[in-house]
mmCIF file of C-alpha atoms and ligand atoms in Angstrom:
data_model
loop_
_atom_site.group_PDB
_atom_site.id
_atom_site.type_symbol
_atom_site.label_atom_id
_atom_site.label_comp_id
_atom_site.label_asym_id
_atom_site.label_seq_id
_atom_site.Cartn_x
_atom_site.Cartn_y
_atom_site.Cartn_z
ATOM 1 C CA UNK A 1 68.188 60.316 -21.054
ATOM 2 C CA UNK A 2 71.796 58.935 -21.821
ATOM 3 C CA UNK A 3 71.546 55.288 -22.944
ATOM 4 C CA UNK A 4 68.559 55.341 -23.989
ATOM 5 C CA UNK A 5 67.370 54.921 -27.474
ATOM 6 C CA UNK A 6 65.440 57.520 -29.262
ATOM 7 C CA UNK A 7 61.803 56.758 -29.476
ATOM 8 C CA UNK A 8 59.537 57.674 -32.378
ATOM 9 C CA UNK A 9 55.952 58.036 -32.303
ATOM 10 C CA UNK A 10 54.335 55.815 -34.796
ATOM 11 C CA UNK A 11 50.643 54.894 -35.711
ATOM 12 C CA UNK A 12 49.298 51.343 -36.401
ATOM 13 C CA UNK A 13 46.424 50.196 -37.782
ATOM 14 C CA UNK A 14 44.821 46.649 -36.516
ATOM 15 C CA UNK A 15 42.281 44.421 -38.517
ATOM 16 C CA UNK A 16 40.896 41.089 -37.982
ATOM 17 C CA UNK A 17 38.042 39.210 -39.954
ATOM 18 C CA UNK A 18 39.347 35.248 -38.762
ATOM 19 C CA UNK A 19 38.452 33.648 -35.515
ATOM 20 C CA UNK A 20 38.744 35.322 -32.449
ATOM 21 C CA UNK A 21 38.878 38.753 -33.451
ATOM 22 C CA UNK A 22 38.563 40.550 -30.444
ATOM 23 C CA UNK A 23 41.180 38.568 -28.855
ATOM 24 C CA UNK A 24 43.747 38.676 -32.208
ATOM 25 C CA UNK A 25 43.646 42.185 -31.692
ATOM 26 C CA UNK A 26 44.466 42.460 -27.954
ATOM 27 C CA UNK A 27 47.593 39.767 -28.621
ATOM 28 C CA UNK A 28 48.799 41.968 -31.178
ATOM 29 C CA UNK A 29 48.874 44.791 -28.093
ATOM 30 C CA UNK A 30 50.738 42.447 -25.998
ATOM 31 C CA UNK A 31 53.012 41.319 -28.737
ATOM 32 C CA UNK A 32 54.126 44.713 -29.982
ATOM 33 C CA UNK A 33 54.616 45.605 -26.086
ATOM 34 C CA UNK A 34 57.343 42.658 -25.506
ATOM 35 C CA UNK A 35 59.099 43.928 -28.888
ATOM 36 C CA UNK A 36 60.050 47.562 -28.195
ATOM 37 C CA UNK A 37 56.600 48.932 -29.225
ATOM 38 C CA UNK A 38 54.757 50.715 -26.587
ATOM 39 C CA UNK A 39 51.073 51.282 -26.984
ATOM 40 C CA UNK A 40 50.343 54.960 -25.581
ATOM 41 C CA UNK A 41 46.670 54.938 -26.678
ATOM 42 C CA UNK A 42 44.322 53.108 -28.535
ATOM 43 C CA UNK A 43 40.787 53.942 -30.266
ATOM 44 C CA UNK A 44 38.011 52.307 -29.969
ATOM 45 C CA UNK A 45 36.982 48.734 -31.599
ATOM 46 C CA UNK A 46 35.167 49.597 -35.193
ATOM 47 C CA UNK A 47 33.128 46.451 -36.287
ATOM 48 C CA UNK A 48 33.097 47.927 -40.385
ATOM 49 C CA UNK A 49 31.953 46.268 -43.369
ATOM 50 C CA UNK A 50 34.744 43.962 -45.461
ATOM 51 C CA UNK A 51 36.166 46.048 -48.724
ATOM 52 C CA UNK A 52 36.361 43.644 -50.471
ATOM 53 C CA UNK A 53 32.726 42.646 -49.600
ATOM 54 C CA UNK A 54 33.080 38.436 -49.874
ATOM 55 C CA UNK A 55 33.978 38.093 -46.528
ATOM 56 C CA UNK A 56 33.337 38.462 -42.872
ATOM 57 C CA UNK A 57 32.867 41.473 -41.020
ATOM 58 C CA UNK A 58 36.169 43.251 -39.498
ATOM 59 C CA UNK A 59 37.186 44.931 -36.343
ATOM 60 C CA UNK A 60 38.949 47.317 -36.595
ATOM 61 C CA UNK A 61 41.541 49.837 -34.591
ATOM 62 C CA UNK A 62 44.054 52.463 -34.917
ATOM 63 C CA UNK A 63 46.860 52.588 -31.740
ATOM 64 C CA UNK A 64 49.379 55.352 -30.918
ATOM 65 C CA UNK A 65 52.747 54.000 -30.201
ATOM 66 C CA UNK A 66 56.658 54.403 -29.246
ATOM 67 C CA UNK A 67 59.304 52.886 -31.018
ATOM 68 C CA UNK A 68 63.218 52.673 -30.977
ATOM 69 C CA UNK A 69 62.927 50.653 -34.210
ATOM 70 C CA UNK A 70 63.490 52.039 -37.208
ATOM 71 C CA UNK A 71 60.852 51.875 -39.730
ATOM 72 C CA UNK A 72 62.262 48.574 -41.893
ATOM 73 C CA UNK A 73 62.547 47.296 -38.492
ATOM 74 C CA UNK A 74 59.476 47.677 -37.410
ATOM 75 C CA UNK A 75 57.517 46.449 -40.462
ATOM 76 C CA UNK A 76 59.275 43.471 -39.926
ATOM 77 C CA UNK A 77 58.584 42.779 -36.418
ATOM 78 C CA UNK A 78 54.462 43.359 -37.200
ATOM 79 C CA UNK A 79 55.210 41.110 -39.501
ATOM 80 C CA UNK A 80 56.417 38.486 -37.560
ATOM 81 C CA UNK A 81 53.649 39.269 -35.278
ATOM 82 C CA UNK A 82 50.932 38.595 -37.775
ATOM 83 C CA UNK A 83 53.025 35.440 -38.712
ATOM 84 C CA UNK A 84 52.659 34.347 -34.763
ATOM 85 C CA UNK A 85 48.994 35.298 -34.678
ATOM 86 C CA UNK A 86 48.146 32.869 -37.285
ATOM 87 C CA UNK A 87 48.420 35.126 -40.887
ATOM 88 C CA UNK A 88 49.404 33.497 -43.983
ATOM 89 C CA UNK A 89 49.726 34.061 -47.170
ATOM 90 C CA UNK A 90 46.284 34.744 -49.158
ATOM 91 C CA UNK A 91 44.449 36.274 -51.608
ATOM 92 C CA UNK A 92 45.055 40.140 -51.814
ATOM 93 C CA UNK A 93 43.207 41.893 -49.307
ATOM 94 C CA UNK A 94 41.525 38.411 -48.132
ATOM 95 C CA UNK A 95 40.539 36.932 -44.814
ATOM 96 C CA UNK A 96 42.828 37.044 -42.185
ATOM 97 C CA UNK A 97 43.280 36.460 -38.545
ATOM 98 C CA UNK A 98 45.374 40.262 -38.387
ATOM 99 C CA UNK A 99 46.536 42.358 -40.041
ATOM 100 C CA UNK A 100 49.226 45.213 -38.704
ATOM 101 C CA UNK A 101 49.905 48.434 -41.311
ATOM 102 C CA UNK A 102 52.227 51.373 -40.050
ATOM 103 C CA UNK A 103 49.771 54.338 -40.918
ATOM 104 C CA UNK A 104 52.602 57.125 -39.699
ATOM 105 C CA UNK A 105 56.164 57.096 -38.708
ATOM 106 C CA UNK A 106 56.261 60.108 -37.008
ATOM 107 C CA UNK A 107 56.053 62.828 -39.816
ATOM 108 C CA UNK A 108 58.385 60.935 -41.918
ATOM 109 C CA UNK A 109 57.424 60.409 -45.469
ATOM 110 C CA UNK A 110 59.167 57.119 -47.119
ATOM 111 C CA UNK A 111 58.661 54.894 -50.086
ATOM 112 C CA UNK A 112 61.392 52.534 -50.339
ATOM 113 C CA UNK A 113 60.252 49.266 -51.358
ATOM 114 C CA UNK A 114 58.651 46.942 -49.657
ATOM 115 C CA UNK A 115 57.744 49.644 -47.499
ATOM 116 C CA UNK A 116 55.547 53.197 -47.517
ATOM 117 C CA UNK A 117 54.904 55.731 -45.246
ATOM 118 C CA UNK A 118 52.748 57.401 -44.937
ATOM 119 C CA UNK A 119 50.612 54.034 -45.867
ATOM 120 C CA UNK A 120 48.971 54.982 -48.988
ATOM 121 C CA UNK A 121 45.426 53.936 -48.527
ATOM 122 C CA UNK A 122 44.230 56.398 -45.251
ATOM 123 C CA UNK A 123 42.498 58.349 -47.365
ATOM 124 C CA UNK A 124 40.062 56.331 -48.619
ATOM 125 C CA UNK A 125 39.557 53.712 -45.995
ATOM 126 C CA UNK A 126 36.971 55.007 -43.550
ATOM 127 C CA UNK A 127 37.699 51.473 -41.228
ATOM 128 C CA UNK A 128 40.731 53.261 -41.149
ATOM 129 C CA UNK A 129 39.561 57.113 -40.598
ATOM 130 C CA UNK A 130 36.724 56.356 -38.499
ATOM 131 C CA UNK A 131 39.335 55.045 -35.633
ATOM 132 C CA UNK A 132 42.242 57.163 -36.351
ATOM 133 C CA UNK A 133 40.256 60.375 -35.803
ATOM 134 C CA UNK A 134 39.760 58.868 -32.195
ATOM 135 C CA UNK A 135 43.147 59.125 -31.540
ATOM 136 C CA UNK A 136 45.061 62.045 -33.366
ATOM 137 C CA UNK A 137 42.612 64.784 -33.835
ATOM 138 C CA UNK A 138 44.768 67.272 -35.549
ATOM 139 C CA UNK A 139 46.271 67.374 -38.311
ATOM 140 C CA UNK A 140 47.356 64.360 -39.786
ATOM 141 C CA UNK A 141 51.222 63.861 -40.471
ATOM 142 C CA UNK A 142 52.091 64.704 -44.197
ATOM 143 C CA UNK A 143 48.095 64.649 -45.352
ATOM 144 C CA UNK A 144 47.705 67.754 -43.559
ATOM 145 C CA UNK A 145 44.121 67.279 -43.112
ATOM 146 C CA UNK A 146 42.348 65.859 -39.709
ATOM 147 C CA UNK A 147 41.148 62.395 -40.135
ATOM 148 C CA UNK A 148 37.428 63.611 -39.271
ATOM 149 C CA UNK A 149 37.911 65.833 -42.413
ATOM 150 C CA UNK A 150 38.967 62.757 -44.626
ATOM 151 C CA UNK A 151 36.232 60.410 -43.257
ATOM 152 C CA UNK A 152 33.289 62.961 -44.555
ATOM 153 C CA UNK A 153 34.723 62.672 -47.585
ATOM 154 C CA UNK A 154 34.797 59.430 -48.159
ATOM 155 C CA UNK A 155 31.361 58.813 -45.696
ATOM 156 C CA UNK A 156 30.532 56.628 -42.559
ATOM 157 C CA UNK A 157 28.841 53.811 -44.455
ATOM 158 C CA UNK A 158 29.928 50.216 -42.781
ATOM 159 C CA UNK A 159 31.037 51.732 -40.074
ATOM 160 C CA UNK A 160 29.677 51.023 -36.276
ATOM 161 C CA UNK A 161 31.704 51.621 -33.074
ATOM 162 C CA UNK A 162 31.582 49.260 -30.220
ATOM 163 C CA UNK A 163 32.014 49.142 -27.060
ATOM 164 C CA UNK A 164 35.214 46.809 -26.263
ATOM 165 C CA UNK A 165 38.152 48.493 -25.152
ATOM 166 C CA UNK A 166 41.672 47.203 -26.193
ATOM 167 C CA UNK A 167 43.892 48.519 -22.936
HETATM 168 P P1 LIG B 201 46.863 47.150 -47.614
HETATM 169 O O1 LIG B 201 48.303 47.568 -47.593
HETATM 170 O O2 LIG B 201 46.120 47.671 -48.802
HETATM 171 O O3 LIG B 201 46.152 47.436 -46.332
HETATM 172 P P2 LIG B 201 47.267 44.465 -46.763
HETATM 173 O O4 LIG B 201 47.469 45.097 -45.431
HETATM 174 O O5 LIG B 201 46.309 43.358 -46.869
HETATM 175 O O6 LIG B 201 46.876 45.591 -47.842
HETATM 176 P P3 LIG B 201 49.602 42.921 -46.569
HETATM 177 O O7 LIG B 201 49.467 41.614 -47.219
HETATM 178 O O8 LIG B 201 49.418 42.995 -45.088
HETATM 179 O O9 LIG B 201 48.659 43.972 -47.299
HETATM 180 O O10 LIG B 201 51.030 43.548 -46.864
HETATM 181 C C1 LIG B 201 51.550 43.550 -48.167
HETATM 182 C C2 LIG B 201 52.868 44.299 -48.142
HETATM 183 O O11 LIG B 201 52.663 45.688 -47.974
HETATM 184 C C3 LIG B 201 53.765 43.963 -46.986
HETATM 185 O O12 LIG B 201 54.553 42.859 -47.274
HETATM 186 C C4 LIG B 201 54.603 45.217 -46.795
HETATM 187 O O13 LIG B 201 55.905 45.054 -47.273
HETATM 188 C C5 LIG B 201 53.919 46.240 -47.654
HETATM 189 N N1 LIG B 201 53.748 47.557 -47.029
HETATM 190 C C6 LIG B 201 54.048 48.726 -47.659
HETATM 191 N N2 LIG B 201 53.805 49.778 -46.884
HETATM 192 C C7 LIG B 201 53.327 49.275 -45.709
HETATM 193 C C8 LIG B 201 52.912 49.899 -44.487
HETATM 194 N N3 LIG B 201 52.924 51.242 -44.338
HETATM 195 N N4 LIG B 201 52.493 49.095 -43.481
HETATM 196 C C9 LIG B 201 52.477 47.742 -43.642
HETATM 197 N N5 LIG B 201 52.864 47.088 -44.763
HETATM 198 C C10 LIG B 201 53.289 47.855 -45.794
HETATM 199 MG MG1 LIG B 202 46.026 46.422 -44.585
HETATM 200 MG MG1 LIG B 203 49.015 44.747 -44.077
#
């Protein structure tokens, strides 16, 4: 459509272990939707066990998007997000209210510091498998592999589904 800004499909992992988790994750939705990222689909919410384990439970989710940003300018607007919803600076892979990782750019494969794409931890994260095979069942973009193929690899330990929905 003339004037309007191309759109790339992009995929967005969600974690909370801080307050309200439920509820950080549905303001994330609703602040990525009033800054040019709209939510297609979402999976369901994954209570999993913390990695590391000195810390309160997550929830977890994986949601399908559209973006005009590019993908500097989106890590910076999840960022600012996650600065809104309360995040601040702690301990590596520590507590925190959210937490916002671009999984996929469309197909796109980037590592230019600060910033990597396909993120580099899928793999091995079933709180991240376990929801993204919810909502992209094929292949995955540059892995090759379906999620569901990645997440009996690495097992379904920690993991339990439940029944909030995010849209
Ligand atoms: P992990 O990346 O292992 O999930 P984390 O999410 O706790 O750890 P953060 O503190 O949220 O890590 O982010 C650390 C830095 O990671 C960010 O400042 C960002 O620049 C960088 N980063 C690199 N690739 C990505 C990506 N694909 N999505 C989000 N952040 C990324
Ligand atoms: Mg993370
Ligand atoms: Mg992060």
């Amino acid at each position: 459509v003339t004037g309007q800004a191309e759109r790339h499909d992009v995929v967005i992992a969600l974690g909370s272990n801080m307050g309200d988790r439920l509820e950080h994750l549905r303001a994330a939705i609703r602040e990525m939707a009033a800054e040019l990222i709209q939510v297609q689909r979402a999976s369901s919410v994954w209570e999993t066990a913390p990695v590391p384990a000195d810390q309160p439970p997550f929830l977890n989710a994986v949601v399908v998007a559209k973006t005009a940003l590019y993908p500097h300018q989106l890590l910076a607007t999840l960022k600012a997000i996650e600065h809104r919803l309360g995040r601040r600076k702690g301990r590596r892979w520590g507590p925190r209210p959210i937490d916002l990782d671009i999984l996929f750019y469309g197909d796109r494969k980037l590592e230019e510091e600060p910033l990597t794409i396909p993120h580099p931890r899928i793999a091995e994260r079933g709180f991240v498998l376990a929801p993204l095979a919810e909502v992209c069942a094929g292949p995955l973009p540059v892995l090759g592999a379906p999620a569901k193929e990645l997440l009996a690899k690495v097992g379904e330990e920690g993991l339990e589904r439940t029944d909030e929905a995010l849209l």
